[in-house]
Coordinates of C-alpha atoms and ligand atoms in Angstrom, one line a residue:
X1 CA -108.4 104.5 -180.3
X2 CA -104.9 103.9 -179.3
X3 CA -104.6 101.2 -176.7
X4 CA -100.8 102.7 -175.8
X5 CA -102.0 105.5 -173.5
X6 CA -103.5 102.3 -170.8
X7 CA -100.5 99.7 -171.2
X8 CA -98.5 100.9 -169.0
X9 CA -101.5 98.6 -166.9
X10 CA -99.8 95.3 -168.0
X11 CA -96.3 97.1 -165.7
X12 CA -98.7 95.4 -162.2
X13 CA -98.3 92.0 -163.5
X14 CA -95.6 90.3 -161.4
X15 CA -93.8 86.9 -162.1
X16 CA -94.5 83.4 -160.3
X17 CA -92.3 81.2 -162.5
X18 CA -91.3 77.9 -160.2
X19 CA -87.5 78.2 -161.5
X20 CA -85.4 75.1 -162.2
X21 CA -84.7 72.7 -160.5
X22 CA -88.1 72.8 -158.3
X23 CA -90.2 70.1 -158.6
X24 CA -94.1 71.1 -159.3
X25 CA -96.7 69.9 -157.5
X26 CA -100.5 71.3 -157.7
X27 CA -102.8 69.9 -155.2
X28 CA -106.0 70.8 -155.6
X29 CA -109.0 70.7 -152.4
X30 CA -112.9 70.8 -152.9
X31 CA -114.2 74.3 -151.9
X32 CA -116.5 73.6 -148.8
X33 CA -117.3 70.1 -149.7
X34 CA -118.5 69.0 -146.4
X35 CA -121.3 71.1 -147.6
X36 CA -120.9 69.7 -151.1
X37 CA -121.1 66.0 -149.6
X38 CA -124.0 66.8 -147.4
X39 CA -126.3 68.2 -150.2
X40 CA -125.4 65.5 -152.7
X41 CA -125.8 63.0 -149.7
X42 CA -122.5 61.1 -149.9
X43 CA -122.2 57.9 -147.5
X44 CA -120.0 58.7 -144.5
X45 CA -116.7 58.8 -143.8
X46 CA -116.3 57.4 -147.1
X47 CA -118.8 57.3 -150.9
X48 CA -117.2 55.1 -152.7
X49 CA -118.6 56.3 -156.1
X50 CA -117.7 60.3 -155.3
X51 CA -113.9 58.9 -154.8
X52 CA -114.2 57.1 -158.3
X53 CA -115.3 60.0 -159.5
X54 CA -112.3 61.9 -158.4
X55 CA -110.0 59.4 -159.2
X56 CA -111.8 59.5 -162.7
X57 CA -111.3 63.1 -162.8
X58 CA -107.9 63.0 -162.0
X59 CA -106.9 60.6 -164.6
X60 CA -108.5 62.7 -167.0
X61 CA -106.2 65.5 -166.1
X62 CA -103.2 63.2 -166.6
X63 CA -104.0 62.4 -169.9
X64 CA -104.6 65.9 -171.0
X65 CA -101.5 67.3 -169.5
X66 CA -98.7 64.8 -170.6
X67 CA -95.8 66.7 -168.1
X68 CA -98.1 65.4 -165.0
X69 CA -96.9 62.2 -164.4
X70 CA -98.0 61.1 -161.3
X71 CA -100.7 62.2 -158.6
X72 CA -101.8 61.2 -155.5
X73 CA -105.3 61.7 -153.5
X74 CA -107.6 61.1 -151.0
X75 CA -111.3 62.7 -150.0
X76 CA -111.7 66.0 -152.1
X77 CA -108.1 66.2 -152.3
X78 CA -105.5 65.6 -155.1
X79 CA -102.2 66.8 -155.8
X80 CA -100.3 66.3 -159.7
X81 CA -96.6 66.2 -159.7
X82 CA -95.2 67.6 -163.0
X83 CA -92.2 66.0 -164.4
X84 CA -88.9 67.5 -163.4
X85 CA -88.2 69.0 -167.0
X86 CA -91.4 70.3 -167.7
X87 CA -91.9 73.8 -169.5
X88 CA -95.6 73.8 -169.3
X89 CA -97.4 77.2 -169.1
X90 CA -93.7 78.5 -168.6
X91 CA -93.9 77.2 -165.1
X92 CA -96.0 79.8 -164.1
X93 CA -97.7 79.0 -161.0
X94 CA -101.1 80.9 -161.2
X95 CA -101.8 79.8 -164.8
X96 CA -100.7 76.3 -163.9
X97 CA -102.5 76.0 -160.5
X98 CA -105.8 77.8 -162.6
X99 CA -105.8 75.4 -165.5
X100 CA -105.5 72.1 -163.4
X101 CA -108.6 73.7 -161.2
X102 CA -110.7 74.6 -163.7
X103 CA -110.1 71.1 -165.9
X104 CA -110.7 69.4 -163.0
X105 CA -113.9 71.2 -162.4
X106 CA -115.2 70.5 -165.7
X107 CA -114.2 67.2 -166.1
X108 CA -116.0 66.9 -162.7
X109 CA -119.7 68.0 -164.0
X110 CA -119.5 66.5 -166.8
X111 CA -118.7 62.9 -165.9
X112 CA -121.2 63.4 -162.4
X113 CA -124.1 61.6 -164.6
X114 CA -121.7 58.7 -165.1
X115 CA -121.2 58.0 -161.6
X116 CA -124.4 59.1 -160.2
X117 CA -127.2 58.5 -162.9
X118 CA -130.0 59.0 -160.6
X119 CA -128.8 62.2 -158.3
X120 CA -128.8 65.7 -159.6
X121 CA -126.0 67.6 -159.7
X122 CA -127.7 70.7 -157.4
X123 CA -124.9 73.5 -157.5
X124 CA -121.7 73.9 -159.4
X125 CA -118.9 72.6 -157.3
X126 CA -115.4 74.1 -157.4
X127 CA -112.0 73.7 -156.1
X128 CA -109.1 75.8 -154.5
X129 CA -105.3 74.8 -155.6
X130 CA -102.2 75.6 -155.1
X131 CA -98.6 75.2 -156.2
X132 CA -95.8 73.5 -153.7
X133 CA -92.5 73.8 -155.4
X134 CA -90.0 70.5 -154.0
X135 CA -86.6 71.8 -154.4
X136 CA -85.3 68.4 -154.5
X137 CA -86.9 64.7 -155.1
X138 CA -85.8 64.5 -151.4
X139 CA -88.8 67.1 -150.2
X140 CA -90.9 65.6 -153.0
X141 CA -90.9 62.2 -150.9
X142 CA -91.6 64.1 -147.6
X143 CA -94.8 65.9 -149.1
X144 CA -95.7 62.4 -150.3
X145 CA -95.6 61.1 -147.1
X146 CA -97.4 63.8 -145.6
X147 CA -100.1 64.1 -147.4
X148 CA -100.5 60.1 -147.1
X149 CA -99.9 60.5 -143.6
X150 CA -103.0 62.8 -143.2
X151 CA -105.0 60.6 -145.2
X152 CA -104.3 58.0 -142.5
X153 CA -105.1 59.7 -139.8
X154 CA -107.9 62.2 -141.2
X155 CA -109.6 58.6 -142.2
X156 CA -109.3 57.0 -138.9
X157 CA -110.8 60.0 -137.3
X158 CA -113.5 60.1 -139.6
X159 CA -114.1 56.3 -138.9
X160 CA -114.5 56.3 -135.5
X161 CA -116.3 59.6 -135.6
X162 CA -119.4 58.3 -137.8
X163 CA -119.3 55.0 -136.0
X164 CA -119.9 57.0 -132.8
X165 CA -122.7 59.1 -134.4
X166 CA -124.2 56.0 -136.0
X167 CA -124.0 54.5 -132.6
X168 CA -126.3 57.0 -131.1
X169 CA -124.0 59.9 -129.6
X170 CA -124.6 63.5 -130.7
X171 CA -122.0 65.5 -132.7
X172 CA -120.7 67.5 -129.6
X173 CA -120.2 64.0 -127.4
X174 CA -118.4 62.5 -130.6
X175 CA -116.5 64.9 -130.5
X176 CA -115.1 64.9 -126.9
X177 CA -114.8 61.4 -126.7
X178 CA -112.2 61.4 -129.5
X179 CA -110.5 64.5 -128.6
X180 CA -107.2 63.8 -127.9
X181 CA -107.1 60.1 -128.9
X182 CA -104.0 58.7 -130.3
X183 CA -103.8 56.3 -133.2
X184 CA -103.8 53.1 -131.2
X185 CA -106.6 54.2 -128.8
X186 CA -108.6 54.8 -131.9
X187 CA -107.8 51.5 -133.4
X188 CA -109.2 49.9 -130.3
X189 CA -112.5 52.1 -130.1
X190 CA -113.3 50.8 -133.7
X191 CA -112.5 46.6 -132.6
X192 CA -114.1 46.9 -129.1
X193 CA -117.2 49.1 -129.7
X194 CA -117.6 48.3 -133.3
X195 CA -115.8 45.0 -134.1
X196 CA -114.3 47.2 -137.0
X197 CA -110.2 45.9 -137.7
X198 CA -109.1 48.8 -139.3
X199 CA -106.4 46.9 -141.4
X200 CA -109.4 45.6 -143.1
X201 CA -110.6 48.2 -144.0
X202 CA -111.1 48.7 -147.9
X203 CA -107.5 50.7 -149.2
X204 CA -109.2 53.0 -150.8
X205 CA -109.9 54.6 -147.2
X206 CA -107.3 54.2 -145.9
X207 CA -104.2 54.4 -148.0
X208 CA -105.8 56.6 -150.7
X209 CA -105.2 56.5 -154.8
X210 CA -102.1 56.9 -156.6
X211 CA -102.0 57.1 -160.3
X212 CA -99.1 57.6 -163.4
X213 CA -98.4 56.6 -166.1
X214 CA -96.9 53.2 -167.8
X215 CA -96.2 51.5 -171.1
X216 CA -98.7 49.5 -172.4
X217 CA -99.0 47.5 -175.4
X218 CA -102.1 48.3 -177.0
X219 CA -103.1 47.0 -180.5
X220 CA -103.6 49.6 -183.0
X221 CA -104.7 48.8 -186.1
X222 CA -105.0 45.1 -188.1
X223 CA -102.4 44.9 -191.4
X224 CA -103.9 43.5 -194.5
X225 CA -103.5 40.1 -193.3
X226 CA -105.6 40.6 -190.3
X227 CA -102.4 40.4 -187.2
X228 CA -103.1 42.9 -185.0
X229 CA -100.3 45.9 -185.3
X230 CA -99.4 46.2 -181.7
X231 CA -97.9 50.0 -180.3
X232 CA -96.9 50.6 -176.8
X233 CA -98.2 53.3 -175.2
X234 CA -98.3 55.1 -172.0
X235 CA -101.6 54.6 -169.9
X236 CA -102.9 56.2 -166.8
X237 CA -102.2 53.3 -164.2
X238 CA -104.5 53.6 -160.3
X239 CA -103.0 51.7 -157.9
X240 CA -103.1 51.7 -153.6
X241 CA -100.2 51.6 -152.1
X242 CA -99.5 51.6 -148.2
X243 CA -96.2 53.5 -148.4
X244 CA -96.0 56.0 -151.4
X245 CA -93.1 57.6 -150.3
X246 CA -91.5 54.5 -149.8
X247 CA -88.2 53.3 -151.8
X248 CA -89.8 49.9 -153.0
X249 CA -92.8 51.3 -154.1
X250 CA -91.3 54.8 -155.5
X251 CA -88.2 52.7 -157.0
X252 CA -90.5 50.0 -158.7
X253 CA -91.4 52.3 -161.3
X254 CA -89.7 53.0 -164.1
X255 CA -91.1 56.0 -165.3
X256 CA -91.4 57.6 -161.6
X257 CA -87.9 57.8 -161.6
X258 CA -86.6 58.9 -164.6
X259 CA -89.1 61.6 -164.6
X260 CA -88.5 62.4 -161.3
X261 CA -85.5 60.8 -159.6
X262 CA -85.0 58.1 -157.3
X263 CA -85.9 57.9 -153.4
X264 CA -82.1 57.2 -151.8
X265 CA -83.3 56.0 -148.8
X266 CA -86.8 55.7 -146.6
X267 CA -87.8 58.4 -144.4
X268 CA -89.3 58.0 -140.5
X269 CA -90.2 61.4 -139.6
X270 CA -91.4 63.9 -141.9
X271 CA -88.9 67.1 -141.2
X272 CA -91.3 69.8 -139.8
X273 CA -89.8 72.4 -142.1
X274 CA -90.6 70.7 -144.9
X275 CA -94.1 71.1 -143.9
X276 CA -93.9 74.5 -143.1
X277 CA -92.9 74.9 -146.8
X278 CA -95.4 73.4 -148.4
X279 CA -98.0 75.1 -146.4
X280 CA -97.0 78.6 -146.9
X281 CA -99.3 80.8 -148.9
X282 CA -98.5 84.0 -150.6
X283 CA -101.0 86.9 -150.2
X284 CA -102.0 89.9 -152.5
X285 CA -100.8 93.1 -151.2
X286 CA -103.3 94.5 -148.5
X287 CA -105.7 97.4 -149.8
X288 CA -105.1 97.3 -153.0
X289 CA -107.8 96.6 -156.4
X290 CA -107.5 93.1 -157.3
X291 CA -107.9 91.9 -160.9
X292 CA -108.4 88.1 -161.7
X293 CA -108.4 87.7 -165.2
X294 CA -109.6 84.4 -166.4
X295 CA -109.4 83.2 -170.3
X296 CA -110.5 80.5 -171.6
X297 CA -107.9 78.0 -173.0
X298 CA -107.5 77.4 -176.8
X299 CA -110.6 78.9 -177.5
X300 CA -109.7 79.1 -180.6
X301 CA -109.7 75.4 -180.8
X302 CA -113.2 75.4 -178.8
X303 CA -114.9 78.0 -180.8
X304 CA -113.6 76.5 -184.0
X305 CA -115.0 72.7 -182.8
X306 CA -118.3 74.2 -181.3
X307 CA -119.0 76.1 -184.6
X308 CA -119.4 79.3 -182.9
X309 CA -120.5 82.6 -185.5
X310 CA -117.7 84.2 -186.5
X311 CA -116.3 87.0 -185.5
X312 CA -118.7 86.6 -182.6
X313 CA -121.4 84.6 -180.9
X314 CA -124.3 85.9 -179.3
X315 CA -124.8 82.8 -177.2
X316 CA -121.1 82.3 -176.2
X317 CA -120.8 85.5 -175.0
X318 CA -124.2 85.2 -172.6
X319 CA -122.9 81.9 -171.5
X320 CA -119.9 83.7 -170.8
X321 CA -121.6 86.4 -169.1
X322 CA -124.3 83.9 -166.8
X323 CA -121.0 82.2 -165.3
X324 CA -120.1 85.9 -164.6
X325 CA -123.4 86.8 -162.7
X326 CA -122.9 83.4 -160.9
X327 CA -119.7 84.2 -159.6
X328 CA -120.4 87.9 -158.3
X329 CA -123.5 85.8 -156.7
X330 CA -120.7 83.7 -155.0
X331 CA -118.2 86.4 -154.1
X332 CA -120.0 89.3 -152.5
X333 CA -116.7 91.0 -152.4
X334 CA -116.2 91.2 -156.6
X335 CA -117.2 94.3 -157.3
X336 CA -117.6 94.6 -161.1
X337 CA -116.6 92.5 -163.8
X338 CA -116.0 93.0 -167.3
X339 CA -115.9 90.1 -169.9
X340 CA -115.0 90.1 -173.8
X341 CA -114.7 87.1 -176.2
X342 CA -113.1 84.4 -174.0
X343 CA -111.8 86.1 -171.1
X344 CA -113.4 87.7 -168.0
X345 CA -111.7 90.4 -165.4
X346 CA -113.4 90.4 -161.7
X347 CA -112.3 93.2 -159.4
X348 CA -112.0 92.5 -156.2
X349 CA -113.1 95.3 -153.7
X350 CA -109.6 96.7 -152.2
X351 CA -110.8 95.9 -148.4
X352 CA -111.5 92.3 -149.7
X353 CA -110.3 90.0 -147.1
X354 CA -111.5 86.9 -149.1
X355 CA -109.4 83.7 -148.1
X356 CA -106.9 86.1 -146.0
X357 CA -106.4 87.2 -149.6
X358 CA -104.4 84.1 -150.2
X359 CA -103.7 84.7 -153.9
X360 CA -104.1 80.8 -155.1
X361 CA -107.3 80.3 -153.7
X362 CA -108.8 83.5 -154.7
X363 CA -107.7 82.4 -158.4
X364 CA -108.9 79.2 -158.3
X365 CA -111.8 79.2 -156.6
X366 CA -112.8 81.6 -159.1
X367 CA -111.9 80.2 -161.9
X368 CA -112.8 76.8 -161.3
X369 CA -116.5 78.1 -160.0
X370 CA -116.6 79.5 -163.5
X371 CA -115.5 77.1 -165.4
X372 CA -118.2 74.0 -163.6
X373 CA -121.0 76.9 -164.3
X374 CA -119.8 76.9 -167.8
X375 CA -120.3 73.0 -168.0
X376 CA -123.7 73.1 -166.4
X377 CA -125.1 75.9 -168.0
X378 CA -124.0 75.1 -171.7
X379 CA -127.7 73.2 -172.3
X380 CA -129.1 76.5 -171.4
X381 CA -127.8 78.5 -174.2
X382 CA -126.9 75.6 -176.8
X383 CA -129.9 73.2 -176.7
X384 CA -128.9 71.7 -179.5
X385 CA -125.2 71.1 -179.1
X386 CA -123.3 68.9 -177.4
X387 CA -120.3 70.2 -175.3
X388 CA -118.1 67.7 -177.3
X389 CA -115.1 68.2 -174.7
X390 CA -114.8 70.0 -171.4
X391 CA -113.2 73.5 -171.6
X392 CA -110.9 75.1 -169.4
X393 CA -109.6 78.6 -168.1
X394 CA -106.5 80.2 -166.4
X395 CA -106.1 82.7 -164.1
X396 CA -103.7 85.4 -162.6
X397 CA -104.6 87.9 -160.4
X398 CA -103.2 91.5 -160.2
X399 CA -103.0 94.5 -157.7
X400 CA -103.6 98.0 -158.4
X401 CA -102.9 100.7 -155.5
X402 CA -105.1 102.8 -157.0
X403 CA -109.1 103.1 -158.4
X404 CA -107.3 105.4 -160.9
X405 CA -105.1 102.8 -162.1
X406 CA -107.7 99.9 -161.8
X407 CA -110.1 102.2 -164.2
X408 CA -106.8 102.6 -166.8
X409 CA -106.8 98.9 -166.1
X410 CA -110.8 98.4 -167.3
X411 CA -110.2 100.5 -170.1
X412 CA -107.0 99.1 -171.4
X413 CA -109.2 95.6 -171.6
X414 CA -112.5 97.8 -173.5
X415 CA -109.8 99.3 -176.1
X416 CA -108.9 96.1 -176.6
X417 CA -112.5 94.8 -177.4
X418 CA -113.1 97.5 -179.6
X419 CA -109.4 97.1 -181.6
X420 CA -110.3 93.4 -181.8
X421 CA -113.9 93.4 -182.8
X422 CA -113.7 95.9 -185.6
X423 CA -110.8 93.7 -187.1
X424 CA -112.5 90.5 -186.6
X425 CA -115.3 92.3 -188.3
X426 CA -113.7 93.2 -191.5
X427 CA -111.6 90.0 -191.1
X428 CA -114.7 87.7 -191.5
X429 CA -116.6 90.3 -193.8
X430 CA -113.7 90.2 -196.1
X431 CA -113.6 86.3 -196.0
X432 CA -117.2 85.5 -196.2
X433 CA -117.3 87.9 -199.5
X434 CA -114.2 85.2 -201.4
X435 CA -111.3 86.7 -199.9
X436 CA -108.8 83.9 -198.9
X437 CA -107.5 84.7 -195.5
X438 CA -104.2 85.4 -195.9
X439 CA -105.6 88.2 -198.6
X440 CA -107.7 89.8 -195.9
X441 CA -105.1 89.9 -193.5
X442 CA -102.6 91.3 -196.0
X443 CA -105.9 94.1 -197.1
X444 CA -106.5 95.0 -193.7
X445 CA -102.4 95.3 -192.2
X446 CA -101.7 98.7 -191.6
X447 CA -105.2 100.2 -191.4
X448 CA -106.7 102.6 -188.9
X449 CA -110.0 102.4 -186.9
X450 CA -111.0 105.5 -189.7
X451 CA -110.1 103.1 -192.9
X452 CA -111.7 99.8 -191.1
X453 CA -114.8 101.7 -190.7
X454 CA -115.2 103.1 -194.3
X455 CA -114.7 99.6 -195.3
X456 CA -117.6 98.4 -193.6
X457 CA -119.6 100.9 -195.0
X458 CA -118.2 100.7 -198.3
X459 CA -117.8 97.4 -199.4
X460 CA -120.8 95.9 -197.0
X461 CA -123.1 98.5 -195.9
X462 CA -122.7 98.1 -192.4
X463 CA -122.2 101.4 -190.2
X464 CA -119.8 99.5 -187.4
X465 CA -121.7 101.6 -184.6
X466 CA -124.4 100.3 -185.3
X467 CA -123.6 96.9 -184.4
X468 CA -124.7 94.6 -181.1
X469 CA -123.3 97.2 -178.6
X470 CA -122.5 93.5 -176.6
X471 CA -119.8 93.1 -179.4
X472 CA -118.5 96.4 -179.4
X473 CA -118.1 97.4 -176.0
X474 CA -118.1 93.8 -174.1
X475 CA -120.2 93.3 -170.9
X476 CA -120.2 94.8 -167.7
X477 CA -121.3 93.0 -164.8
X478 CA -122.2 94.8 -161.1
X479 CA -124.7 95.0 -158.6
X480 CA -127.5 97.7 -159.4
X481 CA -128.4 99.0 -155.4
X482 CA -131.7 100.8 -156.0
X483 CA -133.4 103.1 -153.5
X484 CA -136.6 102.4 -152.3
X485 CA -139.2 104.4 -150.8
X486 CA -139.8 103.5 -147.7
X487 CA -143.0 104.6 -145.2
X488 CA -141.4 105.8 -141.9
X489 CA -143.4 105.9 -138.7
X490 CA -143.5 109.2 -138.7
X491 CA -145.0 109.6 -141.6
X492 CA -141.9 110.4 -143.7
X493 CA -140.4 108.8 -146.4
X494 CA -137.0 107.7 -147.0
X495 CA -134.5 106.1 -148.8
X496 CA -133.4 102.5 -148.1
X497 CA -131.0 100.2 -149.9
X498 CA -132.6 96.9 -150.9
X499 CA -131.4 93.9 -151.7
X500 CA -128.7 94.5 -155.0
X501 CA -129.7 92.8 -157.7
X502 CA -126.7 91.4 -160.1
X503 CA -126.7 92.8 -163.8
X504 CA -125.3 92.8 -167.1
X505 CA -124.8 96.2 -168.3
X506 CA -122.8 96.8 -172.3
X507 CA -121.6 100.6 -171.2
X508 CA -118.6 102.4 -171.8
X509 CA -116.5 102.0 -169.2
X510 CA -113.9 104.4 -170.4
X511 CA -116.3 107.2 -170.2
X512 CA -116.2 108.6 -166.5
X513 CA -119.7 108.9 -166.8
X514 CA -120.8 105.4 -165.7
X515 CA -118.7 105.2 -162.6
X516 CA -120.7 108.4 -161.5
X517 CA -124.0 107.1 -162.1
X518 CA -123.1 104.2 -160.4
X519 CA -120.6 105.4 -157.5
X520 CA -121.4 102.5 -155.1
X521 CA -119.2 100.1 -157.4
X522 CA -115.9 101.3 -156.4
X523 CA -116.9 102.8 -153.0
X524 CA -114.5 101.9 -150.6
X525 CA -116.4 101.0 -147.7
Ligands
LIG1 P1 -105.0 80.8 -175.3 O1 -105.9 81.7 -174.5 O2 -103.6 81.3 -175.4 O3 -105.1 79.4 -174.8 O4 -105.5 80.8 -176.8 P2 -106.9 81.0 -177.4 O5 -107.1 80.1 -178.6 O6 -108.0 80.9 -176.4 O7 -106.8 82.5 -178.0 P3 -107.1 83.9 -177.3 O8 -107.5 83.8 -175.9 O9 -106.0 84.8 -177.6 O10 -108.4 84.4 -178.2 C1 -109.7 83.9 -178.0 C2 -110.1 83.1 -179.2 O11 -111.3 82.5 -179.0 C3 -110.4 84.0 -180.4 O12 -109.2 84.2 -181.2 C4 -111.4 83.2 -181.2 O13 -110.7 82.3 -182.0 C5 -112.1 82.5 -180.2 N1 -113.4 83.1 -179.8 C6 -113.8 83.8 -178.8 N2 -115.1 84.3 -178.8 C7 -115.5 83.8 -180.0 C8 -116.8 84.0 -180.7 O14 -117.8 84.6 -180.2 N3 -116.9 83.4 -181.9 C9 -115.9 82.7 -182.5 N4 -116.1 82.2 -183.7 N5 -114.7 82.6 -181.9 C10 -114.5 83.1 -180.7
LIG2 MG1 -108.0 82.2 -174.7

């Protein structure tokens, strides 16, 4: 089974490389965390503990990506500035803008129990992201300034608006008091009603949370006669700051400007344009199939630590395919998914108009949503193991014009399972019977799907089709739409659609076959 005929698939992908000199900046935003705040009751305006917990989760995404070197945030938002030279992930936006969202996801659930030992994490939470490219330290410093500039006044809203509620007033009379209000008639609501001085408020409201990275000197190791052997190192550093994009603060730090250049000069008003750039948002092209393909990052790395079976693990791949279920349970417009080892492809229905189809927040809210189901549900299928570090995904998304082209695309991803599994099959047989693995590699180079099998049966007694058909053809997710039989007044029966029930399905998706038993999947309406 040739994979060459379906290649021609991999021609859709499109480039998002942020090209020299841009600056690269990934701000990531809860996904509908008012609702995420109200379930998990967080105080109002401000929980102390859930910004920690950001704040925590950000500086755990510093110190795995060393190229971020400093981030600022505020609420449910954050935003990681890369360092001007940085290569990382090519400087492709969609797998840059995925990864952050999904580490920050995971890193999320699993440090949750730290900061709130007694309150149960009730659904997964996610995040959308995107990438703003600076060309110039110059627009860096306005975007800082913006974004603290919205923390500001978002905070001073909120303030006065949960005072009000507190106070007694209903949503909709909050509301129209403070509509329209400027800053200072704000600040005077909050001292004459409530005898609140903003100033004095704690700066962790108002001016949000900045973090990076400095040298520290941090003992090591003790030398035979006991002196402690000291090393400096580079430490993630929070600090509050009233004026981020501010020369004295920016200038300050060492590091901030030789990985990122220096602020000439302070700015008053933030140029409008600048703005405009950082909130533009490109879209997938209208009515056409789009692909997200996820995969998990250095899995190899993660199976190896987790000590999945090799070549495959039965539990991985069901964990794999629950976070799959749980997002087409999400995202009523993913039509089908199909998932193999560490990587999962949604399809989105061509008339999709999720998030405007705004490609960065499709991507990440998918991704990410996967990635915290993966955290939460790992006890489910591994009882006994601990998820010794959090694990993390990227994402692209493609478009295909065509339901032709989206089935070569499906296929192209099934050959692929099938190429890799019966490899990975001899591969491991070979090993686990003495073979070193350089010698199984070098036995099996060259060989054809017809050798590999006779292998299999020769040397080991296995007939390869008869295998876990999950291994050999990977796992299909959809919704099955059943009719039911339904009692009319009249007497008559007929058919009604009920409620479609998300499955996992091992088919072969190659074989035209299963898109005509179930024709509803790619149905365009
Ligand atoms: P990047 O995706 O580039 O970050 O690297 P990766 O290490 O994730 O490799 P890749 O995605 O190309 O391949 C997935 C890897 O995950 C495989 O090569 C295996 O090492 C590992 N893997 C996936 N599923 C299983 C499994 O069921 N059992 C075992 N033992 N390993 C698995
Ligand atoms: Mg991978």
């Amino acid at each position: 089974m040739a994979n060459s005929k379906y290649e021609y698939v991999k021609s859709f992908e499109v480039e998002d490389e942020v090209m020299f000199p841009n600056l690269i900046i990934i701000r990531i935003h809860g996904r509908d965390f008012s609702r995420f705040s109200q379930v998990h009751k967080f105080e109002k305006p401000n929980d102390e503990t859930a910004l920690n917990l950001m704040n925590s989760c950000a500086s755990a995404v510093l110190e795995e990506y060393p190229d971020i070197v400093f981030a600022y945030g505020y609420s449910d938002e954050y935003s990681f500035v890369f360092k001007k030279t940085s290569r990382f992930y090519q400087r492709r936006a969609s797998k840059v803008l995925s990864l952050v969202a999904s580490f920050f996801a995971a890193v999320y659930v699993t440090k949750w129990k730290e900061f709130f030992p007694h309150r149960k994490l009730e659904y997964a939470p996610s995040f959308a992201s995107k990438a703003v490219s600076c060309a110039s330290v110059e627009v860096l410093q306005a975007y800082l300034a913006w974004r603290q500039h919205d923390c500001h006044i978002s905070n001073q809203y909120d303030t006065c608006f949960w005072m009000l509620v507190k106070s007694g007033k209903t949503l909709s009379e909050t509301q129209e008091i403070l509509k329209d209000t400027q800053k200072q008639q704000r600040n005077e609501l909050l001292f004459q009603q409530f005898g609140i001085n903003y100033k004095m408020l704690p700066v962790l409201f108002r001016q949000g949370s900045c973090l990076f990275k400095t040298k520290v000197e941090e003992t090591v190791k003790h030398d035979e006669n006991g002196n402690p052997v000291k090393r400096l190192r580079r430490r993630e550093t929070l600090v509050h700051s009233e004026n981020i994009a501010g020369r004295s603060f920016w200038n300050e730090h060492s590091s901030l400007h030789k990985d990122l250049g220096h602020f000439a000069k302070d700015i008053g008003k933030i140029e409008p344009d600048y703005v405009k750039s950082f909130q533009f948002e490109s879209r997938l092209l209208p009515l056409t199939w789009v692909v997200v393909r996820i995969d998990g990052c250095h899995f190899h790395r993660f199976s190896e630590v987790h000590e999945f079976e090799k070549p495959n693990d039965e539990q991985a791949l069901k964990l794999m395919n629950s976070c799959a279920v749980a997002v087409l349970e999400e995202f009523q417009d993913i039509a089908f998914a199909y998932g193999v080892s560490d990587e999962y492809s949604f399809v989105l229905k061509n008339k999709s108009e999720l998030y405007k189809r705004q490609s960065s927040k499709i991507i990440s809210a998918i991704v990410s949503f996967f990635t915290s189901t993966y955290v939460m549900r790992w006890g489910d299928f591994f009882p006994h193991k601990n998820l010794k570090y959090p694990p993390s995904f990227d994402g692209r998304a493609v478009c295909y014009p065509t339901s032709d082209i989206l089935l070569d695309y499906l296929a192209w991803r099934q050959v692929d399972c099938h190429i890799n599994n019966q490899y990975n099959t001899c591969f491991w047989m070979l090993v686990k019977s003495g073979k070193s693995k350089t010698q199984a590699q070098d036995y099996l180079k060259g060989t054809q799907t017809r050798e590999k099998n006779e292998l299999l049966i020769q040397q080991f007694g296995i007939e390869y089709n008869s295998l876990p058909v999950i291994f050999r053809l990977g796992s299909s997710v959809f919704r099955l739409k059943t009719q039911e039989g339904v009692a009319e007044e009249n007497g008559e029966v007929s058919g009604k659609q009920v409620e479609a029930e998300v499955v996992v399905d091992y088919s072969n998706i190659i074989d035209q076959c299963f898109w005509q038993q179930h024709p509803h999947i790619l149905s365009c309406s």
